[in-house]
Structure formats: structure tokens, C-alpha cells
Short mmCIF file of C-alpha atoms in Angstrom, two decimals:
data_model
loop_
_atom_site.label_atom_id
_atom_site.label_comp_id
_atom_site.label_asym_id
_atom_site.label_seq_id
_atom_site.Cartn_x
_atom_site.Cartn_y
_atom_site.Cartn_z
CA MET A 193 0.00 0.00 0.00
CA GLY A 194 2.09 2.86 -1.23
CA THR A 195 1.78 6.58 -1.36
CA HIS A 196 1.44 6.74 -5.14
CA ALA A 197 -1.70 6.54 -7.22
CA PRO A 198 -3.16 3.01 -7.48
CA ALA A 199 -2.31 0.90 -10.49
CA GLY A 200 -4.35 1.89 -13.51
CA LEU A 201 -5.31 5.24 -11.98
CA ALA A 202 -3.78 8.23 -13.73
CA GLN A 203 -2.19 10.84 -11.50
CA PRO A 204 -4.66 13.75 -11.62
CA ALA A 205 -3.76 17.36 -11.87
CA PRO A 206 -4.53 19.58 -8.85
CA SER A 207 -8.24 20.36 -8.59
CA ASP A 208 -9.52 23.73 -9.73
CA VAL A 209 -12.56 24.03 -7.53
CA THR A 210 -13.12 27.68 -8.37
CA ALA A 211 -13.36 27.13 -12.13
CA VAL A 212 -16.39 28.58 -13.89
CA VAL A 213 -18.37 25.71 -15.34
CA ASP A 214 -20.73 25.94 -18.27
CA LEU A 215 -24.24 24.69 -17.46
CA ASP A 216 -24.14 22.13 -20.29
CA ASP A 217 -20.81 20.83 -18.98
CA HIS A 218 -22.32 20.59 -15.51
CA THR A 219 -25.11 18.29 -16.66
CA GLN A 220 -22.68 16.07 -18.58
CA ARG A 221 -20.31 15.35 -15.68
CA ASP A 222 -19.97 11.93 -14.08
CA LEU A 223 -21.80 11.31 -10.82
CA LEU A 224 -19.98 9.53 -7.99
CA ARG A 225 -21.88 8.24 -4.97
CA LEU A 226 -19.70 7.89 -1.91
CA ALA A 227 -20.06 7.19 1.79
CA THR A 228 -17.94 7.83 4.86
CA ALA A 229 -17.44 5.32 7.67
CA GLY A 230 -15.33 5.10 10.79
CA SER A 231 -15.42 5.07 14.57
CA VAL A 232 -16.84 7.79 16.82
CA ASP A 233 -14.73 10.98 16.93
CA ASP A 234 -12.60 9.99 13.95
CA GLY A 235 -13.71 13.25 12.34
CA LYS A 236 -16.11 12.15 9.62
CA SER A 237 -18.44 15.13 9.86
CA THR A 238 -15.51 17.55 10.04
CA LEU A 239 -13.96 15.96 6.96
CA ILE A 240 -17.18 16.29 4.99
CA GLY A 241 -17.62 19.86 6.19
CA ARG A 242 -14.07 20.64 5.10
CA LEU A 243 -14.69 19.05 1.70
CA LEU A 244 -17.85 21.11 1.21
CA TYR A 245 -16.23 24.32 2.45
CA ASP A 246 -13.03 24.05 0.41
CA THR A 247 -14.91 23.15 -2.78
CA LYS A 248 -17.05 26.29 -2.37
CA SER A 249 -20.18 24.16 -1.97
CA VAL A 250 -21.57 25.95 1.10
CA LEU A 251 -24.16 28.65 0.62
CA ALA A 252 -23.74 31.91 2.50
CA ASP A 253 -26.86 31.41 4.63
CA GLN A 254 -25.72 27.88 5.54
CA LEU A 255 -22.34 29.19 6.61
CA SER A 256 -23.97 31.95 8.67
CA ALA A 257 -26.18 29.41 10.43
CA VAL A 258 -23.18 27.24 11.24
CA GLU A 259 -21.27 30.26 12.54
CA ARG A 260 -24.17 31.08 14.88
CA ALA A 261 -24.39 27.46 16.03
CA THR A 262 -20.63 27.42 16.65
CA ALA A 263 -20.86 30.59 18.74
CA ALA A 264 -23.84 29.20 20.68
CA ARG A 265 -21.76 26.16 21.63
CA GLY A 266 -18.95 28.37 22.89
CA GLY A 267 -16.73 28.01 19.85
CA GLY A 268 -13.63 30.15 19.76
CA GLY A 269 -12.80 32.85 17.30
CA THR A 270 -10.59 30.61 15.16
CA GLY A 271 -13.37 29.67 12.75
CA VAL A 272 -16.52 27.63 12.36
CA ASP A 273 -17.17 24.07 13.45
CA LEU A 274 -17.36 22.43 10.02
CA ALA A 275 -18.92 19.28 11.49
CA LEU A 276 -22.15 21.25 11.92
CA LEU A 277 -22.55 21.39 8.15
CA THR A 278 -23.53 17.72 8.22
CA ASP A 279 -24.67 17.10 11.82
CA GLY A 280 -28.09 18.60 11.26
CA LEU A 281 -30.13 16.92 14.00
CA ARG A 282 -30.29 18.69 17.34
CA ALA A 283 -29.31 15.49 19.14
CA GLU A 284 -26.28 15.16 16.87
CA ARG A 285 -25.09 18.67 17.65
CA GLU A 286 -25.66 18.27 21.37
CA GLN A 287 -23.81 14.94 21.60
CA GLY A 288 -21.20 15.62 18.94
CA ILE A 289 -21.95 12.36 17.10
CA THR A 290 -23.64 11.43 13.85
CA ILE A 291 -26.89 9.50 14.36
CA ASP A 292 -28.68 9.47 11.02
CA VAL A 293 -27.33 9.33 7.48
CA ALA A 294 -26.79 12.86 6.16
CA TYR A 295 -26.70 13.25 2.39
CA ARG A 296 -24.80 16.15 0.84
CA TYR A 297 -24.42 17.16 -2.79
CA PHE A 298 -21.47 19.02 -4.26
CA SER A 299 -19.53 19.24 -7.48
CA THR A 300 -16.25 20.36 -8.99
CA ALA A 301 -15.22 21.15 -12.53
CA ARG A 302 -14.63 17.44 -13.17
CA ARG A 303 -17.37 15.51 -11.35
CA ALA A 304 -20.59 15.71 -9.33
CA PHE A 305 -20.92 13.92 -5.99
CA VAL A 306 -23.63 12.52 -3.73
CA LEU A 307 -22.08 11.95 -0.30
CA ALA A 308 -23.53 9.99 2.61
CA ASP A 309 -22.13 10.86 6.04
CA THR A 310 -22.88 7.67 7.98
CA PRO A 311 -22.77 7.19 11.77
CA GLY A 312 -19.69 5.80 13.48
CA HIS A 313 -21.27 4.78 16.80
CA VAL A 314 -21.78 1.03 17.07
CA GLN A 315 -25.44 1.60 18.00
CA TYR A 316 -26.09 3.14 14.57
CA THR A 317 -24.14 0.71 12.40
CA ARG A 318 -27.42 -0.14 10.66
CA ASN A 319 -27.47 3.39 9.23
CA MET A 320 -24.03 2.81 7.75
CA VAL A 321 -25.49 -0.16 5.87
CA THR A 322 -28.15 2.15 4.45
CA GLY A 323 -25.70 4.84 3.41
CA ALA A 324 -23.16 2.51 1.79
CA SER A 325 -25.66 0.26 -0.02
CA THR A 326 -25.65 2.49 -3.13
CA ALA A 327 -22.12 3.89 -2.80
CA GLU A 328 -19.45 3.43 -5.46
CA LEU A 329 -16.68 4.56 -3.12
CA ALA A 330 -16.22 4.35 0.64
CA ILE A 331 -14.00 6.62 2.70
CA VAL A 332 -12.99 4.74 5.84
CA LEU A 333 -11.64 7.12 8.48
CA VAL A 334 -9.08 6.24 11.13
CA ASP A 335 -7.85 8.45 13.97
CA ALA A 336 -4.06 8.49 13.64
CA ARG A 337 -3.74 8.33 17.45
CA LYS A 338 -5.95 5.23 17.81
CA GLY A 339 -5.24 3.23 14.68
CA VAL A 340 -7.54 0.50 13.33
CA LEU A 341 -10.31 -0.28 15.84
CA GLU A 342 -13.02 -2.94 16.01
CA GLN A 343 -15.57 -0.55 14.53
CA THR A 344 -13.14 0.27 11.72
CA ARG A 345 -12.91 -3.42 10.92
CA ARG A 346 -16.68 -3.78 11.11
CA HIS A 347 -17.16 -0.94 8.63
CA ALA A 348 -14.52 -2.41 6.31
CA THR A 349 -16.31 -5.76 6.47
CA LEU A 350 -19.66 -4.18 5.63
CA THR A 351 -18.01 -2.31 2.78
CA ALA A 352 -16.78 -5.63 1.39
CA LEU A 353 -20.15 -7.32 1.90
CA LEU A 354 -22.00 -4.49 0.15
CA GLY A 355 -19.70 -4.74 -2.83
CA VAL A 356 -18.44 -1.15 -2.76
CA PRO A 357 -15.91 -1.17 -5.62
CA ASN A 358 -13.53 1.58 -4.40
CA VAL A 359 -12.10 2.26 -0.92
CA VAL A 360 -10.02 5.15 0.43
CA LEU A 361 -8.43 4.97 3.88
CA ALA A 362 -8.35 8.49 5.35
CA VAL A 363 -5.87 8.59 8.23
CA ASN A 364 -7.19 11.68 9.98
CA LYS A 365 -5.83 13.90 12.74
CA MET A 366 -2.28 13.50 11.51
CA ASP A 367 -1.57 16.95 12.99
CA LEU A 368 -1.97 15.41 16.47
CA VAL A 369 0.87 12.95 15.80
CA GLY A 370 3.13 15.50 14.13
CA PHE A 371 2.48 14.07 10.66
CA ASP A 372 4.67 11.13 11.60
CA GLU A 373 5.29 9.00 8.52
CA ALA A 374 5.90 5.79 10.48
CA THR A 375 2.51 6.09 12.21
CA PHE A 376 0.75 6.56 8.89
CA ARG A 377 2.48 3.64 7.21
CA SER A 378 1.82 1.31 10.15
CA ILE A 379 -1.92 2.07 10.07
CA ALA A 380 -2.03 1.80 6.28
CA ARG A 381 -0.25 -1.57 6.36
CA GLU A 382 -2.56 -3.01 9.05
CA PHE A 383 -5.68 -1.92 7.18
CA ALA A 384 -4.31 -3.21 3.86
CA ASP A 385 -3.70 -6.65 5.35
CA TYR A 386 -7.26 -6.77 6.71
CA ALA A 387 -8.71 -5.51 3.41
CA HIS A 388 -6.82 -8.18 1.47
CA VAL A 389 -8.46 -10.97 3.47
CA LEU A 390 -11.85 -9.32 2.92
CA GLY A 391 -11.24 -9.26 -0.81
CA LEU A 392 -11.56 -5.49 -1.00
CA PRO A 393 -10.07 -3.81 -4.07
CA ALA A 394 -6.77 -1.94 -3.80
CA VAL A 395 -7.06 0.63 -1.02
CA HIS A 396 -5.37 4.02 -1.26
CA ALA A 397 -4.38 5.65 2.02
CA VAL A 398 -4.22 9.44 2.47
CA PRO A 399 -2.70 11.20 5.52
CA LEU A 400 -4.79 14.25 6.32
CA SER A 401 -6.12 16.69 8.87
CA ALA A 402 -9.78 17.46 8.31
CA LEU A 403 -9.69 20.27 10.86
CA ASP A 404 -6.90 22.16 9.10
CA GLY A 405 -7.55 20.95 5.56
CA ASP A 406 -4.25 19.14 4.97
CA ASN A 407 -4.47 16.84 1.91
CA VAL A 408 -8.27 17.14 1.73
CA VAL A 409 -8.53 19.52 -1.22
CA ASP A 410 -5.12 21.19 -1.11
CA ARG A 411 -1.80 19.40 -0.74
CA SER A 412 -0.14 19.73 2.67
CA ALA A 413 3.38 21.04 3.20
CA ARG A 414 3.42 19.30 6.60
CA ALA A 415 3.67 15.86 4.96
CA PRO A 416 6.47 16.26 2.40
CA TRP A 417 7.02 12.48 2.43
CA TYR A 418 3.57 11.90 0.89
CA ASP A 419 3.55 12.48 -2.86
CA GLY A 420 0.24 10.83 -3.67
CA PRO A 421 -3.03 12.56 -4.62
CA THR A 422 -5.17 14.51 -2.19
CA LEU A 423 -8.56 13.13 -1.16
CA LEU A 424 -10.44 15.27 -3.68
CA GLU A 425 -8.07 14.32 -6.48
CA LEU A 426 -8.82 10.67 -5.75
CA LEU A 427 -12.55 11.33 -5.72
CA GLU A 428 -12.34 13.12 -9.05
CA SER A 429 -10.29 10.44 -10.80
CA VAL A 430 -11.44 7.09 -9.42
CA PRO A 431 -13.34 5.09 -12.07
CA VAL A 432 -17.09 5.20 -11.57
CA ALA A 433 -19.09 1.98 -11.50
CA ARG A 434 -20.35 0.56 -14.75
CA ASP A 435 -23.48 2.10 -16.16
CA ALA A 436 -26.60 0.41 -14.80
CA SER A 437 -28.13 0.62 -18.26
CA THR A 438 -25.58 -1.92 -19.53
CA GLU A 439 -26.80 -4.59 -17.11
CA PRO A 440 -29.75 -6.98 -17.70
CA LEU A 441 -33.17 -5.39 -17.37
CA ARG A 442 -34.85 -5.40 -13.97
CA LEU A 443 -37.99 -3.31 -13.51
CA PRO A 444 -39.78 -3.92 -10.17
CA VAL A 445 -43.43 -2.87 -10.38
CA GLN A 446 -44.35 -0.32 -7.73
CA TYR A 447 -47.91 0.56 -8.71
CA VAL A 448 -50.61 -0.53 -11.15
CA ILE A 449 -52.28 2.49 -12.78
CA ARG A 450 -55.96 2.05 -13.69
CA PRO A 451 -57.56 5.53 -13.90
CA ARG A 452 -60.91 4.28 -15.33
CA THR A 453 -61.78 7.80 -16.51
CA PRO A 454 -63.80 8.73 -19.62
CA GLU A 455 -60.54 9.74 -21.30
CA HIS A 456 -58.77 6.51 -20.33
CA PRO A 457 -61.43 3.84 -19.73
CA ASP A 458 -59.18 0.86 -20.48
CA TYR A 459 -55.76 2.21 -19.47
CA ARG A 460 -53.59 -0.29 -17.61
CA GLY A 461 -50.01 0.69 -16.83
CA TYR A 462 -47.33 -0.75 -14.60
CA ALA A 463 -45.29 1.97 -12.95
CA GLY A 464 -41.83 1.47 -11.53
CA LYS A 465 -38.21 2.56 -11.54
CA VAL A 466 -35.84 0.79 -13.91
CA ALA A 467 -33.33 -0.76 -11.52
CA SER A 468 -30.97 -1.85 -14.28
CA GLY A 469 -30.90 -2.26 -18.02
CA VAL A 470 -33.04 -0.67 -20.73
CA VAL A 471 -36.68 -1.26 -21.64
CA ARG A 472 -37.88 -0.39 -25.16
CA VAL A 473 -41.17 -0.32 -26.99
CA GLY A 474 -41.50 -3.68 -28.74
CA ASP A 475 -39.46 -5.64 -26.17
CA GLU A 476 -40.71 -9.06 -25.13
CA LEU A 477 -40.84 -9.15 -21.33
CA ARG A 478 -41.48 -11.83 -18.75
CA VAL A 479 -43.39 -11.06 -15.55
CA LEU A 480 -41.88 -12.74 -12.51
CA PRO A 481 -42.62 -14.74 -10.49
CA SER A 482 -45.67 -15.76 -12.58
CA GLY A 483 -43.62 -16.33 -15.74
CA ARG A 484 -46.20 -14.84 -18.13
CA THR A 485 -44.87 -12.97 -21.18
CA SER A 486 -46.05 -10.02 -23.23
CA ARG A 487 -44.78 -7.25 -25.49
CA VAL A 488 -44.21 -3.59 -24.55
CA VAL A 489 -46.58 -1.37 -26.56
CA ALA A 490 -45.88 1.97 -24.84
CA LEU A 491 -43.69 3.68 -22.26
CA ASP A 492 -45.35 6.63 -20.52
CA THR A 493 -43.90 9.35 -18.29
CA PHE A 494 -45.17 12.61 -16.85
CA ASP A 495 -43.32 14.43 -19.64
CA GLY A 496 -44.78 12.27 -22.39
CA PRO A 497 -44.19 8.92 -24.12
CA LEU A 498 -40.74 7.41 -24.68
CA GLU A 499 -39.33 4.89 -27.09
CA ALA A 500 -36.83 3.62 -24.49
CA ALA A 501 -36.13 4.10 -20.78
CA ASP A 502 -32.91 3.16 -19.01
CA ALA A 503 -31.86 2.97 -15.36
CA PRO A 504 -32.62 4.78 -13.13
CA ARG A 505 -35.60 6.24 -15.02
CA SER A 506 -39.10 5.97 -13.57
CA VAL A 507 -41.59 4.91 -16.21
CA THR A 508 -45.03 3.36 -16.75
CA VAL A 509 -45.03 0.28 -18.97
CA ARG A 510 -48.04 -0.75 -21.02
CA LEU A 511 -48.20 -4.33 -22.31
CA ALA A 512 -50.00 -5.85 -25.27
CA ASP A 513 -51.86 -8.34 -23.04
CA ASP A 514 -53.97 -7.80 -19.92
CA LEU A 515 -51.86 -9.88 -17.54
CA ASP A 516 -52.24 -10.26 -13.81
CA VAL A 517 -49.37 -7.97 -12.80
CA ALA A 518 -49.24 -6.55 -9.27
CA ARG A 519 -46.96 -4.53 -7.05
CA GLY A 520 -43.84 -6.54 -6.30
CA ASP A 521 -43.68 -8.32 -9.64
CA VAL A 522 -40.51 -7.81 -11.70
CA LEU A 523 -40.32 -7.26 -15.46
CA VAL A 524 -37.30 -8.96 -17.08
CA PRO A 525 -36.30 -9.90 -20.64
CA ALA A 526 -38.37 -12.84 -21.87
CA ALA A 527 -35.31 -14.67 -23.20
CA GLU A 528 -33.27 -14.43 -19.99
CA HIS A 529 -33.32 -17.14 -17.34
CA VAL A 530 -33.85 -15.46 -13.96
CA ALA A 531 -33.87 -17.49 -10.75
CA THR A 532 -36.99 -17.43 -8.59
CA GLY A 533 -37.94 -19.45 -5.56
CA GLN A 534 -39.21 -19.65 -2.00
CA ASP A 535 -35.93 -20.63 -0.31
CA LEU A 536 -33.73 -17.62 0.25
CA VAL A 537 -30.13 -17.97 1.45
CA GLY A 538 -28.02 -14.93 2.10
CA THR A 539 -25.71 -12.99 4.37
CA VAL A 540 -27.44 -10.72 6.89
CA CYS A 541 -26.38 -7.88 9.15
CA TRP A 542 -28.58 -8.01 12.24
CA LEU A 543 -29.87 -4.49 12.98
CA THR A 544 -31.73 -4.79 16.26
CA GLU A 545 -30.97 -5.70 19.86
CA ARG A 546 -33.60 -8.46 19.71
CA ARG A 547 -31.79 -11.67 18.85
CA SER A 548 -32.60 -13.88 15.91
CA VAL A 549 -34.87 -16.82 16.73
CA PRO A 550 -35.02 -19.92 14.48
CA GLY A 551 -38.57 -20.53 13.29
CA ALA A 552 -39.67 -16.93 13.87
CA ARG A 553 -42.35 -15.60 11.54
CA VAL A 554 -41.07 -12.59 9.62
CA LEU A 555 -41.79 -10.44 6.61
CA VAL A 556 -39.19 -10.41 3.84
CA ARG A 557 -38.95 -7.48 1.45
CA VAL A 558 -37.19 -8.11 -1.87
CA GLY A 559 -37.36 -5.10 -4.16
CA THR A 560 -40.96 -3.87 -4.08
CA ARG A 561 -42.33 -7.27 -3.02
CA THR A 562 -43.09 -8.12 0.61
CA VAL A 563 -43.92 -11.73 1.52
CA ARG A 564 -44.43 -13.73 4.70
CA GLY A 565 -41.76 -16.17 5.71
CA LEU A 566 -39.94 -18.13 8.39
CA LEU A 567 -36.41 -17.60 9.58
CA ARG A 568 -35.38 -21.24 9.16
CA GLU A 569 -31.93 -20.92 10.67
CA VAL A 570 -28.77 -18.93 11.09
CA ASP A 571 -25.96 -21.42 10.48
CA ALA A 572 -22.86 -19.18 10.56
CA ARG A 573 -21.58 -16.01 12.22
CA LEU A 574 -18.59 -13.87 11.26
CA ASP A 575 -16.02 -12.67 13.81
CA VAL A 576 -14.96 -9.26 12.46
CA ASP A 577 -11.79 -9.21 14.58
CA THR A 578 -10.30 -12.46 13.32
CA LEU A 579 -12.30 -12.84 10.07
CA THR A 580 -13.15 -16.38 11.04
CA VAL A 581 -16.58 -17.91 10.59
CA GLU A 582 -18.25 -19.90 13.35
CA GLN A 583 -20.49 -22.56 11.78
CA TRP A 584 -23.37 -24.16 13.63
CA ASP A 585 -25.50 -27.25 13.19
CA PRO A 586 -28.41 -26.64 10.80
CA VAL A 587 -31.11 -26.64 13.46
CA ASP A 588 -30.54 -26.25 17.19
CA THR A 589 -33.34 -28.04 19.07
CA LEU A 590 -31.57 -28.04 22.44
CA HIS A 591 -31.67 -24.33 23.24
CA THR A 592 -34.51 -21.85 23.57
CA ILE A 593 -33.41 -18.36 22.58
CA ASP A 594 -34.93 -15.34 24.27
CA ALA A 595 -35.09 -12.65 21.59
CA THR A 596 -35.07 -9.90 24.22
CA ASP A 597 -31.94 -11.19 25.99
CA THR A 598 -29.17 -8.79 24.90
CA SER A 599 -26.53 -10.10 27.31
CA THR A 600 -23.38 -11.81 26.09
CA GLU A 601 -24.38 -14.92 28.04
CA ALA A 602 -27.38 -15.62 25.84
CA ALA A 603 -27.66 -18.92 23.94
CA PRO A 604 -24.94 -18.90 21.29
CA ARG A 605 -26.61 -19.84 18.02
CA SER A 606 -28.24 -16.51 17.32
CA LEU A 607 -27.39 -13.07 15.99
CA GLY A 608 -27.42 -9.93 18.12
CA LEU A 609 -27.07 -6.24 17.26
CA ASN A 610 -24.57 -5.63 14.41
CA ALA A 611 -23.71 -9.34 14.08
CA ILE A 612 -23.08 -10.67 10.57
CA GLY A 613 -24.22 -14.18 9.71
CA ARG A 614 -25.66 -16.52 7.09
CA ALA A 615 -29.42 -16.96 7.21
CA ARG A 616 -31.88 -19.28 5.50
CA LEU A 617 -35.48 -18.25 5.05
CA ARG A 618 -38.53 -20.08 3.71
CA LEU A 619 -40.98 -17.75 1.96
CA ALA A 620 -44.71 -18.13 1.48
CA GLU A 621 -44.48 -17.00 -2.15
CA PRO A 622 -41.72 -17.12 -4.76
CA VAL A 623 -39.55 -14.04 -5.35
CA VAL A 624 -36.78 -13.11 -7.78
CA LEU A 625 -33.47 -14.41 -6.40
CA ASP A 626 -30.76 -12.30 -8.02
CA ASP A 627 -27.28 -12.88 -6.61
CA TYR A 628 -26.09 -9.66 -4.99
CA ALA A 629 -22.59 -10.18 -6.39
CA THR A 630 -23.85 -9.70 -9.95
CA HIS A 631 -27.08 -7.72 -9.37
CA ARG A 632 -26.29 -5.21 -6.65
CA ARG A 633 -29.46 -3.19 -7.28
CA THR A 634 -31.91 -6.08 -6.93
CA GLY A 635 -29.99 -8.68 -4.91
CA GLY A 636 -30.67 -7.24 -1.47
CA PHE A 637 -33.49 -7.91 0.98
CA LEU A 638 -34.84 -6.81 4.36
CA VAL A 639 -36.16 -8.95 7.21
CA VAL A 640 -39.00 -7.17 9.01
CA ASP A 641 -40.83 -7.87 12.27
CA PRO A 642 -44.53 -8.32 11.33
CA ALA A 643 -45.63 -7.22 14.81
CA ASP A 644 -44.32 -3.65 14.71
CA GLY A 645 -42.82 -3.18 11.24
CA SER A 646 -39.26 -2.69 12.54
CA THR A 647 -36.34 -3.85 10.40
CA LEU A 648 -34.59 -6.85 11.92
CA ALA A 649 -31.86 -7.39 9.33
CA ALA A 650 -30.53 -6.31 5.95
CA GLY A 651 -29.38 -9.11 3.71
CA LEU A 652 -27.60 -9.99 0.48
CA ILE A 653 -28.86 -12.88 -1.63
CA GLY A 654 -26.44 -15.58 -2.68
CA PRO A 655 -22.78 -16.32 -1.91
CA THR A 656 -20.82 -13.50 -0.27
CA LEU A 657 -17.84 -13.04 2.03
CA LEU A 658 -18.96 -15.67 4.57
CA ASP A 659 -19.23 -18.31 1.87
CA ARG A 660 -15.73 -17.52 0.66
CA LEU A 661 -14.27 -17.70 4.16
CA ALA A 662 -16.30 -20.77 5.15
CA PRO A 663 -18.06 -22.63 2.32
CA VAL A 664 -21.42 -24.21 3.08
CA ARG A 665 -21.00 -27.69 4.46
CA ALA A 666 -22.47 -30.63 2.58
CA ASP A 667 -24.53 -31.89 5.54
CA GLU A 668 -27.95 -33.20 4.69
CA ARG A 669 -30.56 -30.78 5.98
CA ASP A 670 -33.76 -32.01 7.56
CA ASP A 671 -36.52 -29.65 6.52
CA ASP A 672 -39.37 -31.75 7.99
CA TRP A 673 -39.56 -29.44 11.01
CA LEU A 674 -41.07 -26.81 8.69
CA ALA A 675 -44.13 -28.97 8.04
CA GLY A 676 -47.28 -27.32 9.29
CA ALA A 677 -45.58 -23.97 9.84
CA GLY A 678 -48.49 -22.29 8.15
CA ILE A 679 -46.67 -19.80 5.92
#
């Protein structure tokens, strides 16, 4: 893990963030979605505030409001607290931590950005999953004084699980260790070793001080030993993910439009957002999970009809035949084989303090479809410190797990808050089973408590990191215990 630009990444020229950009050029620029992650007090919000401030992306009234908030908190006369640009909730400002995901938008002469500032506190790890699920780059922050912590490893693991294709390690607060090169290289080496086991792509490390702006937008004279790009130069030059329109078509139906008005007595349209691929008038489509096929006769939008719509366009599809299509169905190319089924296997991140219970009735949301199901089992759990996988017998009939017991002494074969494991669910109805590794936009799912609607877990369909570290054992599974479950 060196201090030069990663292989295949051209060394960018210094950013000109004050350049005047033509409006047409602005609309043509690439869009990069990125997320920050790291432990509490690593300086995520300050880094984002610095990035916004130094790229001239803060409006005057926003800056005035932050100046007033800084003064109200007893801030000195040395400047504004840039963390307040992203910590918008009152509780966040009072506690000095990020609780919810804060999205910020900014741009430079080369690229536009959508940035998710995700929480670092272990209690809000679930929000990091939300923020990073659509990111194409993750900035993992480390406090130079503390090095790589458990929460840092957890965030790196989630980054790998979510398939984020680009990772930057931001070693922050280097000013508090005198910009010591040995400290930086030690942290970078430890993180690189961990990332290699996770299967993360090449990670570029940047020594910086978010508070003072060193190596964020402008190069720092306090780290003459670092000759790599600044953080913004990396963000401007890293390759963006492949265009979703080049992937196979997936169009989850969100709403069936039947106005039944005198002007449109027989109108039947299927509205949804194109998750991937392109849909065109004349295409032969298959409706899943029913398997019925029909031809596209029209594509309607608020602005008028289209001949083609690509991701992520929202569109209403009209078909040649009056098929039974409902919310939750997915439109795919008729000639493509797409897996469907009622047995879902995937990696989950448990998002609640209530422990997983084998046999529990749950709701499972895949795309726009929500179905009833049973949590058959959790047969593996990942240790984020050692990157080892603990595998369990398929069904544990000897222990009764109390879902409300959050102590560490609870029965072992269950998942608690922030645990990562492999789950098997039996669904009442078939759903589309896209592997997350190849269909990131449609291969995820949520496990929901039917009693109160709270999210229990976020999951990824198909083989992921756990399966690579510990392949599924070839034991014969006895599914007879599911008989009479009533799903």
C-alpha cells in the first residue's frame, strides 16, 4: 500500500474548484456516490464539512447558520465548526456524534458527488449499511492516534459485503501525531492486510487533517514524504461503477395504474423505476414470479411517451396483453433465465438488539415485493476481529433463545445487534433471487418484524464473504420441522 496513485489510476492534476463551469458541462459530468465510515470521533463530519467548504459548496446562509451554532456552543474565534454542516439533527449537535445518514451534494469542474455521512457509533451501524448500499466509493476514516479499531474493521467488512468497488483509507488527525510517517504507514499496512483478506479492491491511504484541511482539497506542506493525490483528487479520478443501463433489465413494479376515466377507460399501466438495463417499446418481457410474457406497446412518463427508458428512469409500462401484474412483480427480458424461488439464502447484518430466533415468523422485502416467511436458521456467524466464521448445526433443538436477551451470556446460536451471519429463510411465495454479487441493485433484501414493522436485518442474496471464508457444508438438511408452519 504505497503513497502513489493506485495501479491503472492516472495521476490527476490539482483540482480547480473555483473554475467557472458551463451549465451544459455541468449536466454532462460523471456522478460519484460515496459514503464515509469510521469510529466515533474519527472526524467524519468535520472531513465532509471541510470538503464542502473548500470546494465552495456551502451557501452563504448555511455558513452563517453554522457560525451562529458554533458561537452558541462556545466556539472560539478561530473559525466555524465544520462538522455542523452535516450534523443537522439537534441530538447530533448536542452529543457531537452522527446518528442518522446525512446526504450532501457538491460538485467540482470534473465531477458531481452525492455523499452519505454515515454514523460511526456502534449503536447506529445499521445506518451505515443504508448509506453505503448504493455507494461506489467508501471513505474509511481512522484516527491516527488510535489506529484501526473494532468498529473500523466492522465498517470495512460491511463495505466488502455491500460490494463497494472503491475504498479510500483516510488517516485523519495527523496533525496530532506531528504528521509522523511511520505512524501513517503502520496504520495503512494493518488496514491493507485486513482488506486483502476481505477481498476489497486496492485501497489508497491518504494522511490528512480534516480540521486544518491538509491533503483534503489542497496538498499539505506538513507531509512532504507523501507524494500521492489529495482526497479530492482521488474522488475526481477514481473510475465510476459501470453504467446500470448496460446490465440486464430489472424493472420492479411499484404501482398498477388504472384511472378508469372517460378519457382513459381501459388504461392499464405498470409503474416502476428501472433498476438496471433498458426497456424499449417492442421488447418481449417476462413477468416474474408468474412467468407470463407479453410485449411492450408503450412507455409513458409525466413528460410524455418514450421509445426507451434506461436505469434509473421511472416509467409506466403498457403491455399488449392484460396480464395479472401486481406490485412486487418484476419485469425482465423474456429470453433471460432469472432465478426465482421460495428458499432464500443470504448474508445478513442483524440491525436490532432483539436476537434472531429460528422458526420466527417474519416479513421479507425483496425489491418492491413483501412476503411472509420463516427464519429457518442462522448457520454461521462472522467474527470481524479475526475474520473467522463460526459454523453451527443446521437446526438447534436443544436451546430456547430469548429474543429480548441482549446479554453476552445468551444462547450462542443466534445473531445480536450488528452481528453478521448466514441466514436461511422459507418464503410463502416465490420471489426473484438475483445474486447480490452480480445484481447489486436487486440482490438485497430486508427482514421485518410483522408485529411492529421494525427492520430486523438487511441481507444480500447468494454467496458473499462468509461463503468464501467458510463454504457451506455438505450436511444433509432435515426440513421436515417446517411442516405445518403455516406460511
